[in-house]
PDB file of C-alpha atoms in Angstrom:
ATOM      1  CA  MET L   1     132.692 107.043-109.670  1.00 30.00           C
ATOM      2  CA  VAL L   2     132.284 110.993-108.866  1.00 36.00           C
ATOM      3  CA  GLU L   3     134.874 111.498-105.689  1.00 42.00           C
ATOM      4  CA  LYS L   4     133.130 112.458-102.718  1.00 39.00           C
ATOM      5  CA  GLY L   5     132.360 116.139-102.101  1.00 41.00           C
ATOM      6  CA  LYS L   6     133.263 117.097-105.813  1.00 59.00           C
ATOM      7  CA  TYR L   7     130.842 118.161-108.320  1.00 54.00           C
ATOM      8  CA  GLN L   8     128.258 115.281-107.071  1.00 52.00           C
ATOM      9  CA  ASN L   9     125.961 115.985-110.099  1.00 48.00           C
ATOM     10  CA  SER L  10     125.784 113.924-112.642  1.00 48.00           C
ATOM     11  CA  ARG L  11     123.713 116.242-114.239  1.00 56.00           C
ATOM     12  CA  GLY L  12     124.051 119.617-114.815  1.00 82.00           C
ATOM     13  CA  LEU L  13     127.660 119.716-113.566  1.00 89.00           C
ATOM     14  CA  LYS L  14     128.162 122.813-116.158  1.00 90.00           C
ATOM     15  CA  LYS L  15     126.016 125.002-114.158  1.00 91.00           C
ATOM     16  CA  GLU L  16     127.642 123.398-110.749  1.00 93.00           C
ATOM     17  CA  ILE L  17     131.112 124.197-112.160  1.00 94.00           C
ATOM     18  CA  LEU L  18     130.010 127.391-113.587  1.00 94.00           C
ATOM     19  CA  ASN L  19     128.688 128.719-110.052  1.00 95.00           C
ATOM     20  CA  LYS L  20     131.645 127.553-108.365  1.00 95.00           C
ATOM     21  CA  MET L  21     133.651 130.302-111.278  1.00 97.00           C
ATOM     22  CA  TYR L  22     131.351 132.805-110.416  1.00 96.00           C
ATOM     23  CA  GLU L  23     132.667 132.737-106.864  1.00 97.00           C
ATOM     24  CA  GLU L  24     136.028 132.495-107.581  1.00 97.00           C
ATOM     25  CA  ALA L  25     135.872 135.617-110.095  1.00 97.00           C
ATOM     26  CA  GLU L  26     138.057 138.563-109.545  1.00 97.00           C
ATOM     27  CA  PRO L  27     136.282 141.880-111.436  1.00 95.00           C
ATOM     28  CA  GLU L  28     139.842 142.939-111.508  1.00 96.00           C
ATOM     29  CA  TYR L  29     141.946 140.010-113.125  1.00 96.00           C
ATOM     30  CA  LYS L  30     138.718 139.704-115.774  1.00 95.00           C
ATOM     31  CA  LYS L  31     139.622 143.705-116.952  1.00 94.00           C
ATOM     32  CA  PHE L  32     143.206 142.374-116.754  1.00 94.00           C
ATOM     33  CA  ASN L  33     142.837 139.152-118.554  1.00 91.00           C
ATOM     34  CA  ALA L  34     141.041 140.739-121.251  1.00 92.00           C
ATOM     35  CA  ARG L  35     143.602 143.425-122.001  1.00 92.00           C
ATOM     36  CA  LEU L  36     145.849 140.499-123.257  1.00 91.00           C
ATOM     37  CA  MET L  37     143.800 138.616-125.291  1.00 89.00           C
ATOM     38  CA  PRO L  38     142.443 141.505-127.935  1.00 83.00           C
ATOM     39  CA  GLY L  39     139.953 138.652-130.014  1.00 81.00           C
ATOM     40  CA  VAL L  40     138.685 137.708-126.947  1.00 89.00           C
ATOM     41  CA  ASP L  41     134.914 139.428-125.511  1.00 91.00           C
ATOM     42  CA  GLU L  42     135.596 141.111-121.853  1.00 93.00           C
ATOM     43  CA  LYS L  43     131.857 139.987-121.389  1.00 94.00           C
ATOM     44  CA  ASP L  44     133.346 135.934-123.012  1.00 95.00           C
ATOM     45  CA  ILE L  45     135.512 136.283-119.638  1.00 96.00           C
ATOM     46  CA  ILE L  46     134.564 135.330-115.675  1.00 97.00           C
ATOM     47  CA  GLY L  47     137.744 136.537-114.289  1.00 97.00           C
ATOM     48  CA  VAL L  48     139.309 133.155-112.904  1.00 98.00           C
ATOM     49  CA  ARG L  49     142.745 133.277-111.994  1.00 97.00           C
ATOM     50  CA  LEU L  50     145.177 130.244-113.912  1.00 96.00           C
ATOM     51  CA  PRO L  51     146.098 127.921-110.476  1.00 97.00           C
ATOM     52  CA  LYS L  52     142.116 127.988-109.381  1.00 97.00           C
ATOM     53  CA  LEU L  53     141.099 126.678-112.799  1.00 97.00           C
ATOM     54  CA  ARG L  54     144.043 124.183-112.701  1.00 97.00           C
ATOM     55  CA  LYS L  55     142.692 123.277-109.474  1.00 96.00           C
ATOM     56  CA  MET L  56     139.349 122.837-110.590  1.00 96.00           C
ATOM     57  CA  ALA L  57     140.554 120.764-113.946  1.00 97.00           C
ATOM     58  CA  LYS L  58     142.005 118.282-111.487  1.00 96.00           C
ATOM     59  CA  GLU L  59     139.283 117.423-109.583  1.00 95.00           C
ATOM     60  CA  ILE L  60     136.705 117.532-112.288  1.00 95.00           C
ATOM     61  CA  ALA L  61     139.464 114.770-114.470  1.00 94.00           C
ATOM     62  CA  LYS L  62     139.164 112.995-111.396  1.00 92.00           C
ATOM     63  CA  SER L  63     135.869 112.588-110.884  1.00 90.00           C
ATOM     64  CA  CYS L  64     133.003 113.526-113.681  1.00 91.00           C
ATOM     65  CA  ALA L  65     135.671 114.388-117.011  1.00 91.00           C
ATOM     66  CA  PHE L  66     133.297 112.957-119.595  1.00 87.00           C
ATOM     67  CA  GLU L  67     129.745 113.906-118.025  1.00 89.00           C
ATOM     68  CA  TYR L  68     131.595 117.688-117.684  1.00 91.00           C
ATOM     69  CA  LEU L  69     133.070 117.604-121.393  1.00 89.00           C
ATOM     70  CA  SER L  70     129.848 116.364-123.094  1.00 88.00           C
ATOM     71  CA  GLU L  71     127.987 119.549-121.382  1.00 87.00           C
ATOM     72  CA  ILE L  72     130.281 122.292-122.883  1.00 87.00           C
ATOM     73  CA  LYS L  73     129.079 123.366-126.488  1.00 79.00           C
ATOM     74  CA  ASP L  74     130.170 126.440-128.343  1.00 72.00           C
ATOM     75  CA  ASP L  75     128.353 129.016-126.645  1.00 79.00           C
ATOM     76  CA  CYS L  76     130.876 128.540-123.557  1.00 90.00           C
ATOM     77  CA  TYR L  77     132.950 131.049-121.435  1.00 94.00           C
ATOM     78  CA  PHE L  78     136.600 131.781-122.032  1.00 95.00           C
ATOM     79  CA  GLU L  79     137.434 129.941-118.685  1.00 96.00           C
ATOM     80  CA  GLU L  80     135.500 126.433-119.956  1.00 95.00           C
ATOM     81  CA  ARG L  81     137.237 126.822-123.054  1.00 95.00           C
ATOM     82  CA  MET L  82     140.327 126.620-120.322  1.00 96.00           C
ATOM     83  CA  LEU L  83     138.959 123.572-118.699  1.00 96.00           C
ATOM     84  CA  TYR L  84     138.396 121.722-121.558  1.00 96.00           C
ATOM     85  CA  GLY L  85     141.598 121.574-122.897  1.00 96.00           C
ATOM     86  CA  MET L  86     143.197 120.654-119.240  1.00 97.00           C
ATOM     87  CA  ILE L  87     140.589 118.229-118.139  1.00 96.00           C
ATOM     88  CA  LEU L  88     141.828 116.277-121.741  1.00 95.00           C
ATOM     89  CA  GLY L  89     145.328 116.568-120.353  1.00 95.00           C
ATOM     90  CA  TYR L  90     144.925 115.808-116.734  1.00 96.00           C
ATOM     91  CA  SER L  91     142.165 112.826-117.211  1.00 94.00           C
ATOM     92  CA  ARG L  92     143.482 109.362-117.540  1.00 88.00           C
ATOM     93  CA  LEU L  93     142.428 108.859-121.194  1.00 89.00           C
ATOM     94  CA  THR L  94     143.415 105.940-123.500  1.00 92.00           C
ATOM     95  CA  LEU L  95     145.483 107.104-126.541  1.00 95.00           C
ATOM     96  CA  GLN L  96     141.927 106.274-128.306  1.00 94.00           C
ATOM     97  CA  GLU L  97     139.438 108.484-126.178  1.00 92.00           C
ATOM     98  CA  PHE L  98     142.106 111.670-126.685  1.00 94.00           C
ATOM     99  CA  VAL L  99     141.965 111.200-130.281  1.00 95.00           C
ATOM    100  CA  LEU L 100     138.127 111.158-129.976  1.00 92.00           C
ATOM    101  CA  HIS L 101     137.819 114.215-127.525  1.00 93.00           C
ATOM    102  CA  LEU L 102     141.112 116.586-129.274  1.00 96.00           C
ATOM    103  CA  PRO L 103     139.287 117.890-132.191  1.00 96.00           C
ATOM    104  CA  GLU L 104     136.471 119.218-129.766  1.00 94.00           C
ATOM    105  CA  PHE L 105     138.915 121.208-127.904  1.00 96.00           C
ATOM    106  CA  VAL L 106     141.135 122.416-131.284  1.00 97.00           C
ATOM    107  CA  SER L 107     137.977 124.198-132.436  1.00 95.00           C
ATOM    108  CA  LYS L 108     136.774 125.692-129.105  1.00 94.00           C
ATOM    109  CA  ILE L 109     140.151 127.597-129.379  1.00 95.00           C
ATOM    110  CA  ASN L 110     140.021 131.049-129.857  1.00 92.00           C
ATOM    111  CA  ASP L 111     142.778 132.840-128.262  1.00 93.00           C
ATOM    112  CA  TRP L 112     146.558 131.723-127.611  1.00 95.00           C
ATOM    113  CA  SER L 113     145.574 131.542-124.098  1.00 95.00           C
ATOM    114  CA  VAL L 114     143.227 128.723-124.218  1.00 96.00           C
ATOM    115  CA  CYS L 115     145.599 127.046-126.611  1.00 97.00           C
ATOM    116  CA  ASP L 116     148.696 127.087-124.733  1.00 97.00           C
ATOM    117  CA  SER L 117     147.156 126.597-121.435  1.00 96.00           C
ATOM    118  CA  GLY L 118     145.224 123.423-122.803  1.00 97.00           C
ATOM    119  CA  VAL L 119     148.813 121.982-124.145  1.00 98.00           C
ATOM    120  CA  THR L 120     151.075 122.238-120.517  1.00 96.00           C
ATOM    121  CA  SER L 121     148.684 119.383-119.400  1.00 96.00           C
ATOM    122  CA  MET L 122     148.901 116.844-122.158  1.00 98.00           C
ATOM    123  CA  LYS L 123     151.699 114.750-120.965  1.00 96.00           C
ATOM    124  CA  ILE L 124     150.000 111.780-123.362  1.00 97.00           C
ATOM    125  CA  PHE L 125     152.342 113.500-126.094  1.00 98.00           C
ATOM    126  CA  GLU L 126     155.314 112.278-124.056  1.00 96.00           C
ATOM    127  CA  LYS L 127     153.510 108.921-123.836  1.00 96.00           C
ATOM    128  CA  TYR L 128     153.152 108.292-127.457  1.00 97.00           C
ATOM    129  CA  PRO L 129     155.687 110.679-129.416  1.00 98.00           C
ATOM    130  CA  GLU L 130     154.933 108.650-132.587  1.00 98.00           C
ATOM    131  CA  GLU L 131     151.283 108.835-133.010  1.00 98.00           C
ATOM    132  CA  GLY L 132     151.056 112.327-131.048  1.00 98.00           C
ATOM    133  CA  LEU L 133     153.279 113.862-134.435  1.00 98.00           C
ATOM    134  CA  LYS L 134     150.517 111.884-136.538  1.00 97.00           C
ATOM    135  CA  LEU L 135     148.185 113.615-134.752  1.00 97.00           C
ATOM    136  CA  LEU L 136     149.494 117.192-135.328  1.00 98.00           C
ATOM    137  CA  LYS L 137     149.983 116.986-138.706  1.00 98.00           C
ATOM    138  CA  PRO L 138     146.551 117.672-140.102  1.00 98.00           C
ATOM    139  CA  TYR L 139     146.658 120.572-137.477  1.00 98.00           C
ATOM    140  CA  LEU L 140     149.964 122.282-138.646  1.00 98.00           C
ATOM    141  CA  GLU L 141     148.992 121.910-142.346  1.00 97.00           C
ATOM    142  CA  SER L 142     145.697 122.965-142.018  1.00 97.00           C
ATOM    143  CA  GLY L 143     146.563 126.954-142.524  1.00 96.00           C
ATOM    144  CA  GLU L 144     143.738 127.521-139.191  1.00 98.00           C
ATOM    145  CA  GLU L 145     145.521 130.000-136.918  1.00 98.00           C
ATOM    146  CA  PHE L 146     144.805 128.672-133.986  1.00 97.00           C
ATOM    147  CA  ALA L 147     145.027 124.957-135.002  1.00 98.00           C
ATOM    148  CA  VAL L 148     147.972 125.596-136.536  1.00 98.00           C
ATOM    149  CA  ARG L 149     149.507 127.488-133.197  1.00 98.00           C
ATOM    150  CA  PHE L 150     148.430 124.136-131.166  1.00 98.00           C
ATOM    151  CA  GLY L 151     150.221 122.039-133.331  1.00 98.00           C
ATOM    152  CA  VAL L 152     153.336 124.708-133.128  1.00 98.00           C
ATOM    153  CA  VAL L 153     152.923 124.332-129.373  1.00 98.00           C
ATOM    154  CA  VAL L 154     152.960 121.051-128.573  1.00 98.00           C
ATOM    155  CA  LEU L 155     155.868 120.513-130.488  1.00 98.00           C
ATOM    156  CA  LEU L 156     157.416 123.142-128.808  1.00 98.00           C
ATOM    157  CA  ARG L 157     156.722 121.517-124.947  1.00 98.00           C
ATOM    158  CA  TYR L 158     157.186 117.726-126.071  1.00 98.00           C
ATOM    159  CA  TYR L 159     159.587 117.594-128.924  1.00 98.00           C
ATOM    160  CA  THR L 160     162.041 119.928-129.071  1.00 98.00           C
ATOM    161  CA  ASN L 161     164.587 117.334-128.178  1.00 98.00           C
ATOM    162  CA  GLU L 162     167.259 115.316-129.031  1.00 97.00           C
ATOM    163  CA  LYS L 163     164.938 112.575-130.788  1.00 98.00           C
ATOM    164  CA  TYR L 164     162.705 114.848-133.160  1.00 98.00           C
ATOM    165  CA  VAL L 165     163.944 118.708-132.683  1.00 98.00           C
ATOM    166  CA  LYS L 166     165.142 117.640-136.797  1.00 98.00           C
ATOM    167  CA  THR L 167     161.511 116.963-137.203  1.00 98.00           C
ATOM    168  CA  VAL L 168     160.424 120.212-135.320  1.00 98.00           C
ATOM    169  CA  LEU L 169     162.818 122.525-137.498  1.00 98.00           C
ATOM    170  CA  LYS L 170     161.275 121.267-140.754  1.00 97.00           C
ATOM    171  CA  TYR L 171     157.901 122.014-139.785  1.00 98.00           C
ATOM    172  CA  MET L 172     159.199 125.639-138.941  1.00 98.00           C
ATOM    173  CA  ARG L 173     160.537 125.807-141.955  1.00 97.00           C
ATOM    174  CA  LYS L 174     157.200 125.365-143.970  1.00 96.00           C
ATOM    175  CA  ILE L 175     154.337 126.593-142.202  1.00 97.00           C
ATOM    176  CA  ASP L 176     152.992 129.606-143.256  1.00 96.00           C
ATOM    177  CA  CYS L 177     154.099 132.294-141.010  1.00 94.00           C
ATOM    178  CA  SER L 178     151.622 135.257-141.995  1.00 94.00           C
ATOM    179  CA  LYS L 179     149.022 135.037-139.083  1.00 97.00           C
ATOM    180  CA  TYR L 180     149.860 137.246-135.830  1.00 97.00           C
ATOM    181  CA  TYR L 181     149.393 133.824-133.211  1.00 97.00           C
ATOM    182  CA  ILE L 182     151.751 131.416-135.597  1.00 98.00           C
ATOM    183  CA  MET L 183     154.427 133.733-136.802  1.00 98.00           C
ATOM    184  CA  MET L 184     154.719 134.087-132.694  1.00 98.00           C
ATOM    185  CA  ALA L 185     154.439 130.370-131.682  1.00 98.00           C
ATOM    186  CA  ILE L 186     156.744 129.959-134.487  1.00 98.00           C
ATOM    187  CA  SER L 187     159.297 132.285-133.387  1.00 98.00           C
ATOM    188  CA  TRP L 188     158.951 131.131-129.921  1.00 98.00           C
ATOM    189  CA  CYS L 189     159.369 127.302-130.603  1.00 98.00           C
ATOM    190  CA  VAL L 190     162.562 128.325-132.932  1.00 98.00           C
ATOM    191  CA  ALA L 191     164.033 130.069-129.946  1.00 98.00           C
ATOM    192  CA  GLU L 192     163.710 126.917-127.846  1.00 98.00           C
ATOM    193  CA  CYS L 193     165.239 124.945-130.056  1.00 98.00           C
ATOM    194  CA  TYR L 194     168.408 127.420-130.805  1.00 98.00           C
ATOM    195  CA  ILE L 195     168.537 127.503-127.034  1.00 97.00           C
ATOM    196  CA  LYS L 196     168.697 123.642-126.943  1.00 98.00           C
ATOM    197  CA  PHE L 197     170.787 123.244-130.148  1.00 98.00           C
ATOM    198  CA  PRO L 198     172.109 126.374-131.393  1.00 97.00           C
ATOM    199  CA  GLU L 199     174.256 124.507-134.012  1.00 95.00           C
ATOM    200  CA  LEU L 200     171.691 123.041-135.748  1.00 96.00           C
ATOM    201  CA  THR L 201     168.959 125.766-135.484  1.00 98.00           C
ATOM    202  CA  GLU L 202     171.487 128.257-136.292  1.00 97.00           C
ATOM    203  CA  GLY L 203     171.079 127.248-139.862  1.00 96.00           C
ATOM    204  CA  ILE L 204     167.185 127.912-140.492  1.00 97.00           C
ATOM    205  CA  PHE L 205     168.943 131.586-139.788  1.00 97.00           C
ATOM    206  CA  ILE L 206     171.587 131.478-142.588  1.00 96.00           C
ATOM    207  CA  GLU L 207     169.235 129.986-145.079  1.00 96.00           C
ATOM    208  CA  GLU L 208     167.390 132.921-144.653  1.00 96.00           C
ATOM    209  CA  ALA L 209     164.156 129.498-144.243  1.00 97.00           C
ATOM    210  CA  LEU L 210     161.467 132.414-142.109  1.00 97.00           C
ATOM    211  CA  ASP L 211     159.929 135.219-143.493  1.00 96.00           C
ATOM    212  CA  VAL L 212     162.110 138.653-141.855  1.00 97.00           C
ATOM    213  CA  THR L 213     159.316 139.038-139.160  1.00 97.00           C
ATOM    214  CA  THR L 214     159.268 135.399-137.858  1.00 98.00           C
ATOM    215  CA  ASN L 215     163.171 135.189-138.206  1.00 98.00           C
ATOM    216  CA  ASN L 216     163.668 138.745-136.495  1.00 98.00           C
ATOM    217  CA  LYS L 217     161.251 138.210-133.342  1.00 98.00           C
ATOM    218  CA  ALA L 218     162.733 134.447-133.064  1.00 98.00           C
ATOM    219  CA  ILE L 219     166.453 136.041-132.546  1.00 98.00           C
ATOM    220  CA  GLN L 220     164.825 138.920-130.602  1.00 97.00           C
ATOM    221  CA  LYS L 221     163.543 135.691-128.305  1.00 98.00           C
ATOM    222  CA  ILE L 222     166.717 134.104-128.049  1.00 98.00           C
ATOM    223  CA  ARG L 223     168.373 137.528-127.519  1.00 97.00           C
ATOM    224  CA  GLU L 224     166.183 138.112-124.256  1.00 96.00           C
ATOM    225  CA  SER L 225     167.261 134.955-123.139  1.00 96.00           C
ATOM    226  CA  LEU L 226     169.475 134.028-119.825  1.00 96.00           C
ATOM    227  CA  ARG L 227     170.446 130.798-121.436  1.00 96.00           C
ATOM    228  CA  VAL L 228     172.353 131.955-124.429  1.00 96.00           C
ATOM    229  CA  GLU L 229     176.033 133.069-124.196  1.00 95.00           C
ATOM    230  CA  ARG L 230     176.510 137.108-124.894  1.00 95.00           C
ATOM    231  CA  LYS L 231     179.207 136.174-128.348  1.00 95.00           C
ATOM    232  CA  ASP L 232     176.183 134.447-129.616  1.00 95.00           C
ATOM    233  CA  LYS L 233     174.001 136.768-128.963  1.00 96.00           C
ATOM    234  CA  GLU L 234     175.967 138.952-131.157  1.00 95.00           C
ATOM    235  CA  ARG L 235     176.539 136.738-133.969  1.00 94.00           C
ATOM    236  CA  LEU L 236     172.705 136.321-134.141  1.00 95.00           C
ATOM    237  CA  ASN L 237     171.962 139.440-134.076  1.00 94.00           C
ATOM    238  CA  GLN L 238     173.904 139.946-137.351  1.00 95.00           C
ATOM    239  CA  LEU L 239     171.683 137.444-138.595  1.00 96.00           C
ATOM    240  CA  LYS L 240     168.490 139.819-138.767  1.00 96.00           C
ATOM    241  CA  ARG L 241     166.998 141.110-141.554  1.00 94.00           C
ATOM    242  CA  ILE L 242     165.154 144.239-142.770  1.00 91.00           C
ATOM    243  CA  HIS L 243     162.084 144.198-144.622  1.00 79.00           C
ATOM    244  CA  GLN L 244     162.046 145.151-148.107  1.00 67.00           C
TER     245      GLN L 244
END
């Protein structure tokens, strides 16, 4: 049932919500956003700030999630892709419903921001961690840049804990890091693993399990963290490698 006063059109929701986004759009923010995402055409960005999008996603998730998601096709704006992932996370879906809708979201990911913002709302991975790992496996092994990034960011967000960190590091060791947005996600994930489990994670650098670029980027991220002691940063700096 649609919440009174919120998106009461059961048909034409895409247009209704698009009009709302146009009202919230900021031209300068649109230009700023376009500079952050070189793979996204500026004409595909409306210019709505993330907090406003999250508010809209929560309202839609409460009232008309399925109706809206069914209208979001391939020819959609950047913000509509963002909403798709957020709504999937905020809606009270069963695991089966989530599994049915997730591939459509992953197919819509064409930049790091859509990927990462959608993942942030997907608490369902906390509720069903084992099922979630099975769900992630095809994406992590797909070789497709943003599908793999999606899987890695989910691991980073929901699985860098005592129970699953070894599984996470196992994936980090075997994923091909040659694509830029995969490399950045893996270096970020490895850095987070190190910050939480330094002794367990340091082996990934000693073994030279990552390619040189990813290895050095992960160390850089660790060294930038305020949660790592200076002596550990100095030791890790010795594990940086030189391109041959």
